Every structure is written in structure tokens, then in C-alpha cells.
mmCIF file of C-alpha atoms in Angstrom:
data_model
loop_
_atom_site.group_PDB
_atom_site.id
_atom_site.type_symbol
_atom_site.label_atom_id
_atom_site.label_comp_id
_atom_site.label_asym_id
_atom_site.label_seq_id
_atom_site.Cartn_x
_atom_site.Cartn_y
_atom_site.Cartn_z
ATOM 1 C CA UNK A 331 47.919 -48.432 -1.371
ATOM 2 C CA UNK A 332 47.079 -50.898 -4.502
ATOM 3 C CA UNK A 333 46.156 -49.669 -7.624
ATOM 4 C CA UNK A 334 42.463 -50.356 -7.339
ATOM 5 C CA UNK A 335 42.350 -48.542 -3.910
ATOM 6 C CA UNK A 336 44.135 -45.312 -5.320
ATOM 7 C CA UNK A 337 41.950 -45.130 -8.017
ATOM 8 C CA UNK A 338 38.806 -45.574 -5.463
ATOM 9 C CA UNK A 339 40.093 -42.989 -3.584
ATOM 10 C CA UNK A 340 40.949 -40.523 -6.659
ATOM 11 C CA UNK A 341 36.843 -41.556 -7.696
ATOM 12 C CA UNK A 342 35.604 -40.560 -4.170
ATOM 13 C CA UNK A 343 37.606 -37.629 -4.630
ATOM 14 C CA UNK A 344 36.776 -36.129 -8.052
ATOM 15 C CA UNK A 345 33.181 -37.119 -6.710
ATOM 16 C CA UNK A 346 32.615 -34.987 -3.731
ATOM 17 C CA UNK A 347 34.694 -32.317 -5.609
ATOM 18 C CA UNK A 348 32.085 -32.106 -7.975
ATOM 19 C CA UNK A 349 28.978 -33.134 -5.295
ATOM 20 C CA UNK A 350 29.770 -30.119 -3.211
ATOM 21 C CA UNK A 351 29.906 -27.553 -6.328
ATOM 22 C CA UNK A 352 26.719 -28.902 -7.200
ATOM 23 C CA UNK A 353 25.375 -28.688 -3.979
ATOM 24 C CA UNK A 354 26.249 -24.994 -3.192
ATOM 25 C CA UNK A 355 24.888 -24.456 -6.869
ATOM 26 C CA UNK A 356 21.544 -25.775 -5.745
ATOM 27 C CA UNK A 357 21.073 -23.838 -2.230
ATOM 28 C CA UNK A 358 22.027 -20.676 -3.950
ATOM 29 C CA UNK A 359 19.624 -21.251 -7.010
ATOM 30 C CA UNK A 360 17.144 -22.120 -3.853
ATOM 31 C CA UNK A 361 17.829 -18.921 -1.926
ATOM 32 C CA UNK A 362 17.559 -16.789 -5.361
ATOM 33 C CA UNK A 363 13.996 -18.815 -6.169
ATOM 34 C CA UNK A 364 13.111 -17.644 -2.612
ATOM 35 C CA UNK A 365 14.131 -13.833 -2.835
ATOM 36 C CA UNK A 366 11.930 -14.143 -6.381
ATOM 37 C CA UNK A 367 9.182 -15.770 -4.903
ATOM 38 C CA UNK A 368 9.113 -12.676 -2.354
ATOM 39 C CA UNK A 369 9.272 -10.039 -4.215
ATOM 40 C CA UNK A 370 6.358 -11.247 -6.745
ATOM 41 C CA UNK A 371 4.628 -11.274 -3.067
ATOM 42 C CA UNK A 372 5.256 -7.482 -2.716
ATOM 43 C CA UNK A 373 4.398 -6.707 -6.481
ATOM 44 C CA UNK A 374 1.951 -4.690 -7.632
ATOM 45 C CA UNK A 375 -0.067 -4.522 -11.015
ATOM 46 C CA UNK A 376 1.783 -1.751 -13.265
ATOM 47 C CA UNK A 377 -2.022 -1.437 -14.722
ATOM 48 C CA UNK A 378 -3.219 -0.393 -10.980
ATOM 49 C CA UNK A 379 -0.190 2.069 -9.974
ATOM 50 C CA UNK A 380 -1.254 3.727 -13.449
ATOM 51 C CA UNK A 381 -4.982 3.819 -13.095
ATOM 52 C CA UNK A 382 -4.488 5.430 -9.594
ATOM 53 C CA UNK A 383 -2.333 7.891 -10.540
ATOM 54 C CA UNK A 384 -4.487 8.456 -13.922
ATOM 55 C CA UNK A 385 -7.552 8.913 -11.359
ATOM 56 C CA UNK A 386 -6.067 12.663 -11.363
ATOM 57 C CA UNK A 387 -6.449 13.747 -14.809
ATOM 58 C CA UNK A 388 -10.243 13.578 -14.763
ATOM 59 C CA UNK A 389 -10.524 14.459 -10.946
ATOM 60 C CA UNK A 390 -8.432 17.232 -9.955
ATOM 61 C CA UNK A 391 -9.555 20.863 -10.692
ATOM 62 C CA UNK A 392 -5.145 21.525 -10.933
ATOM 63 C CA UNK A 393 -5.069 19.115 -13.825
ATOM 64 C CA UNK A 394 -7.604 18.986 -16.228
ATOM 65 C CA UNK A 395 -10.643 18.622 -14.351
ATOM 66 C CA UNK A 396 -13.707 21.023 -15.218
ATOM 67 C CA UNK A 397 -14.527 22.939 -11.915
ATOM 68 C CA UNK A 398 -16.625 26.246 -11.289
ATOM 69 C CA UNK A 399 -15.313 27.966 -8.390
ATOM 70 C CA UNK A 400 -15.034 25.015 -5.632
ATOM 71 C CA UNK A 401 -17.215 22.920 -7.386
ATOM 72 C CA UNK A 402 -15.526 19.830 -9.447
ATOM 73 C CA UNK A 403 -17.108 18.220 -12.307
ATOM 74 C CA UNK A 404 -15.595 14.984 -11.588
ATOM 75 C CA UNK A 405 -14.665 13.239 -15.033
ATOM 76 C CA UNK A 406 -15.388 16.805 -16.904
ATOM 77 C CA UNK A 407 -12.240 17.689 -18.892
ATOM 78 C CA UNK A 408 -11.686 21.271 -18.966
ATOM 79 C CA UNK A 409 -10.742 21.757 -23.016
ATOM 80 C CA UNK A 410 -9.085 25.238 -21.990
ATOM 81 C CA UNK A 411 -6.841 23.108 -19.469
ATOM 82 C CA UNK A 412 -6.067 20.129 -22.394
ATOM 83 C CA UNK A 413 -2.627 21.285 -23.071
ATOM 84 C CA UNK A 414 1.232 20.257 -22.035
ATOM 85 C CA UNK A 415 1.753 23.364 -19.729
ATOM 86 C CA UNK A 416 -1.265 22.055 -17.599
ATOM 87 C CA UNK A 417 0.225 18.425 -17.941
ATOM 88 C CA UNK A 418 3.428 19.474 -16.770
ATOM 89 C CA UNK A 419 2.248 21.307 -13.379
ATOM 90 C CA UNK A 420 -0.044 17.853 -13.224
ATOM 91 C CA UNK A 421 2.587 15.511 -13.803
ATOM 92 C CA UNK A 422 6.034 15.897 -14.191
ATOM 93 C CA UNK A 423 8.229 13.280 -14.041
ATOM 94 C CA UNK A 424 11.400 15.257 -13.651
ATOM 95 C CA UNK A 425 12.471 14.473 -10.417
ATOM 96 C CA UNK A 426 12.678 10.210 -11.122
ATOM 97 C CA UNK A 427 14.700 10.535 -14.450
ATOM 98 C CA UNK A 428 11.996 10.895 -16.459
ATOM 99 C CA UNK A 429 11.865 7.522 -17.997
ATOM 100 C CA UNK A 430 12.492 5.517 -15.254
ATOM 101 C CA UNK A 431 8.704 5.923 -14.146
ATOM 102 C CA UNK A 432 5.284 6.073 -16.393
ATOM 103 C CA UNK A 433 4.354 8.658 -18.378
ATOM 104 C CA UNK A 434 1.477 9.170 -20.236
ATOM 105 C CA UNK A 435 -0.062 10.230 -23.875
ATOM 106 C CA UNK A 436 -3.754 11.233 -23.348
ATOM 107 C CA UNK A 437 -6.305 11.314 -25.718
ATOM 108 C CA UNK A 438 -9.758 12.409 -26.565
ATOM 109 C CA UNK A 439 -11.260 9.462 -29.103
ATOM 110 C CA UNK A 440 -13.703 12.137 -30.946
ATOM 111 C CA UNK A 441 -11.531 14.853 -31.742
ATOM 112 C CA UNK A 442 -8.043 13.697 -31.385
ATOM 113 C CA UNK A 443 -6.674 16.194 -29.227
ATOM 114 C CA UNK A 444 -3.935 14.635 -27.847
ATOM 115 C CA UNK A 445 -0.878 15.407 -25.111
ATOM 116 C CA UNK A 446 2.097 13.667 -23.148
ATOM 117 C CA UNK A 447 3.989 13.915 -20.383
ATOM 118 C CA UNK A 448 7.710 14.928 -21.109
ATOM 119 C CA UNK A 449 9.127 12.131 -21.043
ATOM 120 C CA UNK A 450 6.875 9.940 -23.167
ATOM 121 C CA UNK A 451 8.744 8.198 -25.824
ATOM 122 C CA UNK A 452 5.965 6.338 -27.964
ATOM 123 C CA UNK A 453 6.979 3.016 -26.010
ATOM 124 C CA UNK A 454 3.222 1.757 -24.982
ATOM 125 C CA UNK A 455 3.020 -1.098 -22.317
ATOM 126 C CA UNK A 456 -1.429 -0.586 -22.104
ATOM 127 C CA UNK A 457 -4.202 1.411 -22.686
ATOM 128 C CA UNK A 458 -6.862 2.675 -20.289
ATOM 129 C CA UNK A 459 -10.217 3.790 -21.157
ATOM 130 C CA UNK A 460 -12.259 6.437 -19.574
ATOM 131 C CA UNK A 461 -15.836 7.958 -20.854
ATOM 132 C CA UNK A 462 -15.888 11.858 -20.081
ATOM 133 C CA UNK A 463 -17.375 14.926 -20.600
ATOM 134 C CA UNK A 464 -15.628 17.497 -22.285
ATOM 135 C CA UNK A 465 -16.570 21.275 -21.544
ATOM 136 C CA UNK A 466 -16.215 23.036 -24.726
ATOM 137 C CA UNK A 467 -17.334 26.694 -25.544
ATOM 138 C CA UNK A 468 -20.252 25.279 -26.942
ATOM 139 C CA UNK A 469 -21.042 23.613 -24.572
ATOM 140 C CA UNK A 470 -20.270 19.749 -22.567
ATOM 141 C CA UNK A 471 -19.918 16.663 -24.759
ATOM 142 C CA UNK A 472 -19.366 13.420 -24.561
ATOM 143 C CA UNK A 473 -15.893 11.346 -25.229
ATOM 144 C CA UNK A 474 -13.816 8.981 -24.604
ATOM 145 C CA UNK A 475 -10.418 9.585 -22.896
ATOM 146 C CA UNK A 476 -7.601 7.240 -24.481
ATOM 147 C CA UNK A 477 -5.025 7.327 -21.966
ATOM 148 C CA UNK A 478 -1.793 5.107 -23.492
ATOM 149 C CA UNK A 479 0.997 4.133 -20.601
ATOM 150 C CA UNK A 480 4.627 3.716 -21.045
ATOM 151 C CA UNK A 481 6.256 1.743 -18.141
ATOM 152 C CA UNK A 482 9.886 2.296 -17.223
ATOM 153 C CA UNK A 483 12.354 2.401 -19.808
ATOM 154 C CA UNK A 484 15.465 0.690 -19.496
ATOM 155 C CA UNK A 485 17.030 -0.572 -16.055
ATOM 156 C CA UNK B 1079 41.076 -49.974 7.675
ATOM 157 C CA UNK B 1080 39.189 -52.719 5.985
ATOM 158 C CA UNK B 1081 36.383 -52.454 3.368
ATOM 159 C CA UNK B 1082 33.639 -52.294 6.202
ATOM 160 C CA UNK B 1083 34.947 -49.543 8.319
ATOM 161 C CA UNK B 1084 35.481 -47.143 5.425
ATOM 162 C CA UNK B 1085 31.896 -47.388 3.915
ATOM 163 C CA UNK B 1086 30.162 -46.973 7.256
ATOM 164 C CA UNK B 1087 32.303 -43.625 7.654
ATOM 165 C CA UNK B 1088 31.577 -42.824 4.028
ATOM 166 C CA UNK B 1089 27.951 -42.934 4.411
ATOM 167 C CA UNK B 1090 28.168 -41.383 7.994
ATOM 168 C CA UNK B 1091 29.817 -38.373 5.798
ATOM 169 C CA UNK B 1092 27.265 -38.771 3.189
ATOM 170 C CA UNK B 1093 24.344 -38.741 5.559
ATOM 171 C CA UNK B 1094 25.854 -35.557 7.243
ATOM 172 C CA UNK B 1095 26.222 -33.763 4.307
ATOM 173 C CA UNK B 1096 22.497 -34.374 3.356
ATOM 174 C CA UNK B 1097 21.914 -32.923 7.123
ATOM 175 C CA UNK B 1098 23.751 -29.913 6.611
ATOM 176 C CA UNK B 1099 22.250 -29.100 3.000
ATOM 177 C CA UNK B 1100 18.858 -29.815 4.682
ATOM 178 C CA UNK B 1101 19.785 -27.405 7.756
ATOM 179 C CA UNK B 1102 20.918 -24.796 5.173
ATOM 180 C CA UNK B 1103 18.051 -24.645 2.668
ATOM 181 C CA UNK B 1104 15.614 -24.742 5.971
ATOM 182 C CA UNK B 1105 17.382 -21.839 7.569
ATOM 183 C CA UNK B 1106 17.234 -19.631 4.403
ATOM 184 C CA UNK B 1107 13.668 -20.365 3.901
ATOM 185 C CA UNK B 1108 12.868 -19.736 7.194
ATOM 186 C CA UNK B 1109 15.007 -16.584 6.931
ATOM 187 C CA UNK B 1110 13.238 -15.411 4.277
ATOM 188 C CA UNK B 1111 9.924 -16.420 5.869
ATOM 189 C CA UNK B 1112 10.409 -14.556 9.381
ATOM 190 C CA UNK B 1113 11.443 -11.265 7.524
ATOM 191 C CA UNK B 1114 9.662 -8.389 7.384
ATOM 192 C CA UNK B 1115 10.995 -7.327 4.144
ATOM 193 C CA UNK B 1116 7.608 -8.160 2.391
ATOM 194 C CA UNK B 1117 5.289 -6.331 4.648
ATOM 195 C CA UNK B 1118 7.387 -3.373 4.664
ATOM 196 C CA UNK B 1119 7.165 -3.154 0.688
ATOM 197 C CA UNK B 1120 3.343 -3.637 0.987
ATOM 198 C CA UNK B 1121 2.797 -0.925 3.113
ATOM 199 C CA UNK B 1122 5.304 1.264 1.073
ATOM 200 C CA UNK B 1123 3.523 0.959 -2.278
ATOM 201 C CA UNK B 1124 -0.245 0.920 -0.297
ATOM 202 C CA UNK B 1125 0.689 3.970 0.722
ATOM 203 C CA UNK B 1126 1.883 5.209 -2.447
ATOM 204 C CA UNK B 1127 -1.081 4.601 -3.993
ATOM 205 C CA UNK B 1128 -3.256 5.983 -1.166
ATOM 206 C CA UNK B 1129 -1.321 9.345 -1.850
ATOM 207 C CA UNK B 1130 -1.949 9.020 -5.711
ATOM 208 C CA UNK B 1131 -5.749 8.527 -4.833
ATOM 209 C CA UNK B 1132 -5.963 11.335 -2.496
ATOM 210 C CA UNK B 1133 -4.341 13.806 -5.462
ATOM 211 C CA UNK B 1134 -6.931 12.445 -7.231
ATOM 212 C CA UNK B 1135 -9.520 13.634 -4.916
ATOM 213 C CA UNK B 1136 -10.914 17.647 -5.557
ATOM 214 C CA UNK B 1137 -11.065 19.297 -1.840
ATOM 215 C CA UNK B 1138 -9.533 17.533 1.569
ATOM 216 C CA UNK B 1139 -9.540 14.241 2.757
ATOM 217 C CA UNK B 1140 -8.576 11.852 5.868
ATOM 218 C CA UNK B 1141 -7.839 8.074 5.369
ATOM 219 C CA UNK B 1142 -6.374 5.685 7.523
ATOM 220 C CA UNK B 1143 -4.023 2.883 6.338
ATOM 221 C CA UNK B 1144 -6.280 -0.485 7.834
ATOM 222 C CA UNK B 1145 -2.970 -2.543 8.578
ATOM 223 C CA UNK B 1146 -1.509 -2.038 12.323
ATOM 224 C CA UNK B 1147 2.068 -0.619 12.016
ATOM 225 C CA UNK B 1148 3.475 -0.568 15.454
ATOM 226 C CA UNK B 1149 6.625 -2.087 14.052
ATOM 227 C CA UNK B 1150 7.842 0.248 12.056
ATOM 228 C CA UNK B 1151 8.640 3.961 11.160
ATOM 229 C CA UNK B 1152 6.936 6.473 8.421
ATOM 230 C CA UNK B 1153 8.905 9.671 6.778
ATOM 231 C CA UNK B 1154 6.465 11.454 3.954
ATOM 232 C CA UNK B 1155 8.286 13.491 2.059
ATOM 233 C CA UNK B 1156 7.708 16.023 -0.922
ATOM 234 C CA UNK B 1157 8.355 12.555 -3.057
ATOM 235 C CA UNK B 1158 8.862 10.085 -1.439
ATOM 236 C CA UNK B 1159 7.528 7.668 1.461
ATOM 237 C CA UNK B 1160 10.429 5.455 3.590
ATOM 238 C CA UNK B 1161 9.342 2.452 5.794
ATOM 239 C CA UNK B 1162 11.869 1.074 8.158
ATOM 240 C CA UNK B 1163 12.376 -0.509 11.476
ATOM 241 C CA UNK B 1164 13.880 2.004 14.370
ATOM 242 C CA UNK B 1165 17.874 1.392 14.724
ATOM 243 C CA UNK B 1166 17.697 -0.071 10.708
ATOM 244 C CA UNK B 1167 20.481 0.970 7.927
ATOM 245 C CA UNK B 1168 19.359 3.732 5.551
ATOM 246 C CA UNK B 1169 20.591 0.970 3.014
ATOM 247 C CA UNK B 1170 17.652 -1.444 3.985
ATOM 248 C CA UNK B 1171 14.748 0.953 4.073
ATOM 249 C CA UNK B 1172 12.467 0.876 1.797
ATOM 250 C CA UNK B 1173 11.663 3.680 -0.166
ATOM 251 C CA UNK B 1174 8.992 4.646 -2.802
ATOM 252 C CA UNK B 1175 8.753 7.703 -4.806
ATOM 253 C CA UNK B 1176 5.601 9.452 -6.308
ATOM 254 C CA UNK B 1177 4.983 12.445 -8.310
ATOM 255 C CA UNK B 1178 2.894 15.222 -6.742
ATOM 256 C CA UNK B 1179 1.485 18.288 -8.811
ATOM 257 C CA UNK B 1180 2.768 21.749 -8.590
ATOM 258 C CA UNK B 1181 2.423 23.350 -5.568
ATOM 259 C CA UNK B 1182 1.528 20.705 -3.558
ATOM 260 C CA UNK B 1183 3.370 19.639 -0.432
ATOM 261 C CA UNK B 1184 3.839 16.410 1.588
ATOM 262 C CA UNK B 1185 5.282 15.562 5.097
ATOM 263 C CA UNK B 1186 4.882 13.769 8.366
ATOM 264 C CA UNK B 1187 6.923 11.467 10.610
ATOM 265 C CA UNK B 1188 5.471 8.530 12.662
ATOM 266 C CA UNK B 1189 7.336 6.264 14.582
ATOM 267 C CA UNK B 1190 6.001 3.080 16.625
ATOM 268 C CA UNK B 1191 2.021 4.043 16.031
ATOM 269 C CA UNK B 1192 -0.493 1.499 15.646
ATOM 270 C CA UNK B 1193 -2.150 3.229 13.068
ATOM 271 C CA UNK B 1194 -1.488 5.662 10.996
ATOM 272 C CA UNK B 1195 -3.576 8.483 8.628
ATOM 273 C CA UNK B 1196 -3.034 10.738 5.249
ATOM 274 C CA UNK B 1197 -4.644 13.455 5.512
ATOM 275 C CA UNK B 1198 -5.174 15.892 2.934
ATOM 276 C CA UNK B 1199 -5.530 19.695 3.636
ATOM 277 C CA UNK B 1200 -5.503 22.255 0.701
ATOM 278 C CA UNK B 1201 -2.810 20.628 -1.189
ATOM 279 C CA UNK B 1202 -0.401 19.728 1.388
ATOM 280 C CA UNK B 1203 -0.895 15.774 2.525
ATOM 281 C CA UNK B 1204 0.539 14.938 6.066
ATOM 282 C CA UNK B 1205 0.930 11.674 7.518
ATOM 283 C CA UNK B 1206 0.513 11.420 10.967
ATOM 284 C CA UNK B 1207 -0.965 9.356 13.658
ATOM 285 C CA UNK B 1208 -4.416 8.114 13.930
ATOM 286 C CA UNK B 1209 -6.827 9.151 16.905
ATOM 287 C CA UNK B 1210 -4.043 10.790 18.857
ATOM 288 C CA UNK B 1211 -4.887 8.777 21.919
ATOM 289 C CA UNK B 1212 -2.811 6.430 23.769
ATOM 290 C CA UNK B 1213 -3.597 2.649 23.635
ATOM 291 C CA UNK B 1214 -6.814 1.308 25.992
ATOM 292 C CA UNK B 1215 -7.941 5.139 26.565
ATOM 293 C CA UNK B 1216 -11.436 6.179 25.547
ATOM 294 C CA UNK B 1217 -10.999 8.447 22.870
ATOM 295 C CA UNK B 1218 -11.539 11.906 23.689
ATOM 296 C CA UNK B 1219 -14.142 12.481 20.956
ATOM 297 C CA UNK B 1220 -16.710 10.562 22.855
ATOM 298 C CA UNK B 1221 -16.408 12.797 25.322
ATOM 299 C CA UNK B 1222 -17.915 12.706 28.771
ATOM 300 C CA UNK B 1223 -20.834 9.882 29.075
ATOM 301 C CA UNK B 1224 -24.333 11.099 30.142
ATOM 302 C CA UNK B 1225 -26.323 9.840 33.427
ATOM 303 C CA UNK B 1226 -26.660 6.733 32.395
ATOM 304 C CA UNK B 1227 -23.196 5.804 31.008
ATOM 305 C CA UNK B 1228 -23.644 6.247 26.904
ATOM 306 C CA UNK B 1229 -21.620 8.705 25.181
ATOM 307 C CA UNK B 1230 -22.676 10.569 21.991
ATOM 308 C CA UNK B 1231 -20.730 11.262 18.986
ATOM 309 C CA UNK B 1232 -21.841 13.333 16.262
ATOM 310 C CA UNK B 1233 -19.753 13.180 13.181
ATOM 311 C CA UNK B 1234 -21.305 16.275 11.260
ATOM 312 C CA UNK B 1235 -23.903 17.371 9.724
ATOM 313 C CA UNK B 1236 -24.788 15.030 7.214
ATOM 314 C CA UNK B 1237 -24.349 11.815 9.821
ATOM 315 C CA UNK B 1238 -26.564 10.484 12.598
ATOM 316 C CA UNK B 1239 -25.265 10.568 15.999
ATOM 317 C CA UNK B 1240 -23.829 6.889 17.100
ATOM 318 C CA UNK B 1241 -24.282 6.380 20.883
ATOM 319 C CA UNK B 1242 -21.737 4.053 22.794
ATOM 320 C CA UNK B 1243 -21.701 2.212 25.781
ATOM 321 C CA UNK B 1244 -19.278 0.186 27.681
ATOM 322 C CA UNK B 1245 -21.315 -3.149 29.007
ATOM 323 C CA UNK B 1246 -20.190 -6.250 30.857
ATOM 324 C CA UNK B 1247 -16.873 -5.862 29.852
ATOM 325 C CA UNK B 1248 -16.871 -4.865 26.322
ATOM 326 C CA UNK B 1249 -18.463 -1.834 23.870
ATOM 327 C CA UNK B 1250 -21.552 -1.320 22.154
ATOM 328 C CA UNK B 1251 -23.032 0.827 19.591
ATOM 329 C CA UNK B 1252 -26.056 2.221 18.578
ATOM 330 C CA UNK B 1253 -27.787 4.778 16.302
ATOM 331 C CA UNK B 1254 -30.714 5.070 18.064
ATOM 332 C CA UNK B 1255 -30.245 3.985 22.080
ATOM 333 C CA UNK B 1256 -32.799 1.025 20.830
ATOM 334 C CA UNK B 1257 -30.439 -1.685 18.676
ATOM 335 C CA UNK B 1258 -27.091 -2.232 20.349
ATOM 336 C CA UNK B 1259 -24.641 -4.014 18.462
ATOM 337 C CA UNK B 1260 -21.122 -5.039 19.485
ATOM 338 C CA UNK B 1261 -18.172 -3.354 18.412
ATOM 339 C CA UNK B 1262 -17.197 -6.582 16.621
ATOM 340 C CA UNK B 1263 -19.973 -5.532 13.218
ATOM 341 C CA UNK B 1264 -19.879 -2.434 11.787
ATOM 342 C CA UNK B 1265 -23.972 -2.958 10.529
ATOM 343 C CA UNK B 1266 -27.291 -1.988 12.080
ATOM 344 C CA UNK B 1267 -28.886 -4.548 13.237
ATOM 345 C CA UNK B 1268 -32.642 -3.680 13.685
ATOM 346 C CA UNK B 1269 -35.231 -0.132 13.921
ATOM 347 C CA UNK B 1270 -34.564 2.569 11.474
ATOM 348 C CA UNK B 1271 -31.316 2.113 10.227
ATOM 349 C CA UNK B 1272 -31.066 -1.625 10.132
ATOM 350 C CA UNK B 1273 -28.390 -3.393 7.928
ATOM 351 C CA UNK B 1274 -26.998 0.678 7.034
ATOM 352 C CA UNK B 1275 -23.673 1.230 8.036
ATOM 353 C CA UNK B 1276 -22.070 4.302 9.738
ATOM 354 C CA UNK B 1277 -19.865 6.870 8.410
ATOM 355 C CA UNK B 1278 -16.574 6.241 8.112
ATOM 356 C CA UNK B 1279 -15.261 8.341 11.575
ATOM 357 C CA UNK B 1280 -17.701 6.240 13.287
ATOM 358 C CA UNK B 1281 -16.099 3.226 11.765
ATOM 359 C CA UNK B 1282 -13.030 3.942 12.945
ATOM 360 C CA UNK B 1283 -14.150 4.528 16.480
ATOM 361 C CA UNK B 1284 -15.679 1.226 16.370
ATOM 362 C CA UNK B 1285 -12.788 -0.837 15.061
ATOM 363 C CA UNK B 1286 -10.663 1.231 17.966
ATOM 364 C CA UNK B 1287 -13.280 0.218 20.565
ATOM 365 C CA UNK B 1288 -13.257 -3.160 18.752
ATOM 366 C CA UNK B 1289 -9.226 -3.852 19.158
ATOM 367 C CA UNK B 1290 -8.485 -2.129 22.368
ATOM 368 C CA UNK B 1291 -11.565 -2.428 24.937
ATOM 369 C CA UNK B 1292 -10.696 0.945 26.597
ATOM 370 C CA UNK B 1293 -12.190 -0.712 30.045
ATOM 371 C CA UNK B 1294 -14.235 2.142 31.606
ATOM 372 C CA UNK B 1295 -13.469 3.126 35.273
ATOM 373 C CA UNK B 1296 -15.849 2.439 38.022
ATOM 374 C CA UNK B 1297 -17.689 0.450 35.557
#
């Protein structure tokens, strides 16, 4: 084989080595893009999840909802229940490693009273607002419940 | 070998490589497209959200998952819901977690059911098969028909009884035995209850009859 032919053969070899690598990377990249697209298809916006979890705070008498025997006043917060002890019974993240899931800080706007879940670390992602009534000793008062939501922290 | 022959071989080789790449990418796309993974993830996420919503409901409630899930099996435990296909390795199961208030419980296992329901009874959430009846059987809730072949179902004191009949190969329903609607609709057309919808229990029955159209023997 003369020099020209040797050069051509070597050039082709190098070309196919590079092309082979590039094609492999493209195929792998394509698979990753498809997988990522598929994961996005099934993704639930965290706002929806947090909103549904937060429903219990004002609707479930085992959380903060005011009840008179069997009758529950939806959207009414019983101030006697609005404490950390009740919060721990209502929503506890111990089984999921705490910070790896939603944590909440609840604040009544008018009075400034505030409680939070056990692994809340002031890393707010977004906020939910709920218009509520607050049952105090002196009666029912209109207020706004601000729910600060902390999403998963860490990997 | 002369130059022309060598270039023909090279062109053939290059075409083969292109075809191989196209085949691999199409195979990957097809594999992901046919996979049930997205359906399983959606089912697990939606059931989790349904459980969170049930926790927020004071008192008892029952809700059915609207999609047909006969391909999958489900396990509901105190803090998680698992969705998988029968025979699958546990490492490919889809598992989502949720948090119940203190003294709440969750349990249930369902396999190869067309429709599944979540029921909250006191502080217990139960996962079960909806309408515990074999497919293409008349639901037992309808009881026995009267002499005119009309079934009556009373969903409780707060609901109007609905009437059902099997006519010309399909089911119909009516709130008053005068205006009959096909089970393809859940809205009343005509009469005193015009444009109204039945309660959830009757809607479930109507959907069931629409889907399975159980025949009546000796119609």
C-alpha cells in the first residue's frame, strides 16, 4: 500500500472511531431525554400536593378545625388546638426522614400566632393563603391563615 | 481492490450504520412509549392525593379511582401506597408515601380489579375493589326488577330513588319512570329533574352499566 492509501485508511479509521463515539453519546443522550420527558409527564406540581395536605389543617378536627361534638365547622380554627403538640399529631414527617418531604409553618395573620412542623427549617418555597375564622374564647373572628411551605431539602 | 469498489463498500457500510442508529433510537422510543411506568406513577400519585384529601374530610367518605386499573396490583399500608404489575420485581414497584394524623390507619390490597375505591371509616382508610361484583353481572344493589322489568335503587334519604331498565340491548335510567336516559349520560333530560345529576352512588352505577352493559337473561 502506498503512502497515500495508508493515509486514507488511517483517516477513515480515526473518522469511524470518532463517529462511533459520537453516535453512542447521541443514542445515550436521546434515551436520557426520553426518560426525562417521561418523568415530567408524571410530575405533580408541588403546589397541588401541598394544597391537598394543607386541607386537613382547617377541615379535620384532629388537626385545628373547630368542632362541637360531631359537628365540624370547616374553615374555622380552634385556637385552643393551634399549638405544636396538635401539629405533631396532625402532620408528622418522622417516618420520611423529616426534611425530605413537605414541612409547613402556619401563621395567623392578625394575631401573629405561629406554629410549625417538626422539621421546618425556614427554607420556604411558596406560600398558601386561606381565609379562615378563628374561634377564641370571646367568639369567632375573621383571619387569614398563611401557610409557608418548605419542600424537600437535600437529595 | 480499485477505488470504485472501495467507495461502494464504504457507502454500504455507512448506510448500514445509519440504519442501525435509526433502529436503536426507534427501539428506545418504542420501549419507553409502551412502558406502563407513567401509568403506574400517575396512579400512585393520584391515590396519594386522594388519601390526603380523605384525611381532610371530617367523617366517613368513599371515593372511587376513575381509571380502569385491572393491569395493576395495589398495596396500601400505614404510610405508603405501592403500585405494580403482578410478578414484577419489587425494585420496579412505584411506591409513594403519605402522612396520616395520629391514630389513623390505612390498609388494603387489591389485585386485578377493574375499579378501586378508597373508603374512610372512622379513622381508617381502606383500599378495596369497587362494586364487589363480577363483570357483566347486574349489580346486586339493584335487587330484583318489578313486573315491568324496572329496577329501583335508593341511595339514601337525601337522594331521589333512580329507576333502571334494560331495553333493546342497553341500559337506561330515570328519576321518575317517565323520562329515560341512556347510561351514556349522567344528566337528566326533561321532567321535574331536568338538567340535574344523580348522587355519586348512582353515577357510579350508571358508569358501571355503561361500561359493562350486563345483559338481562330472558329479556
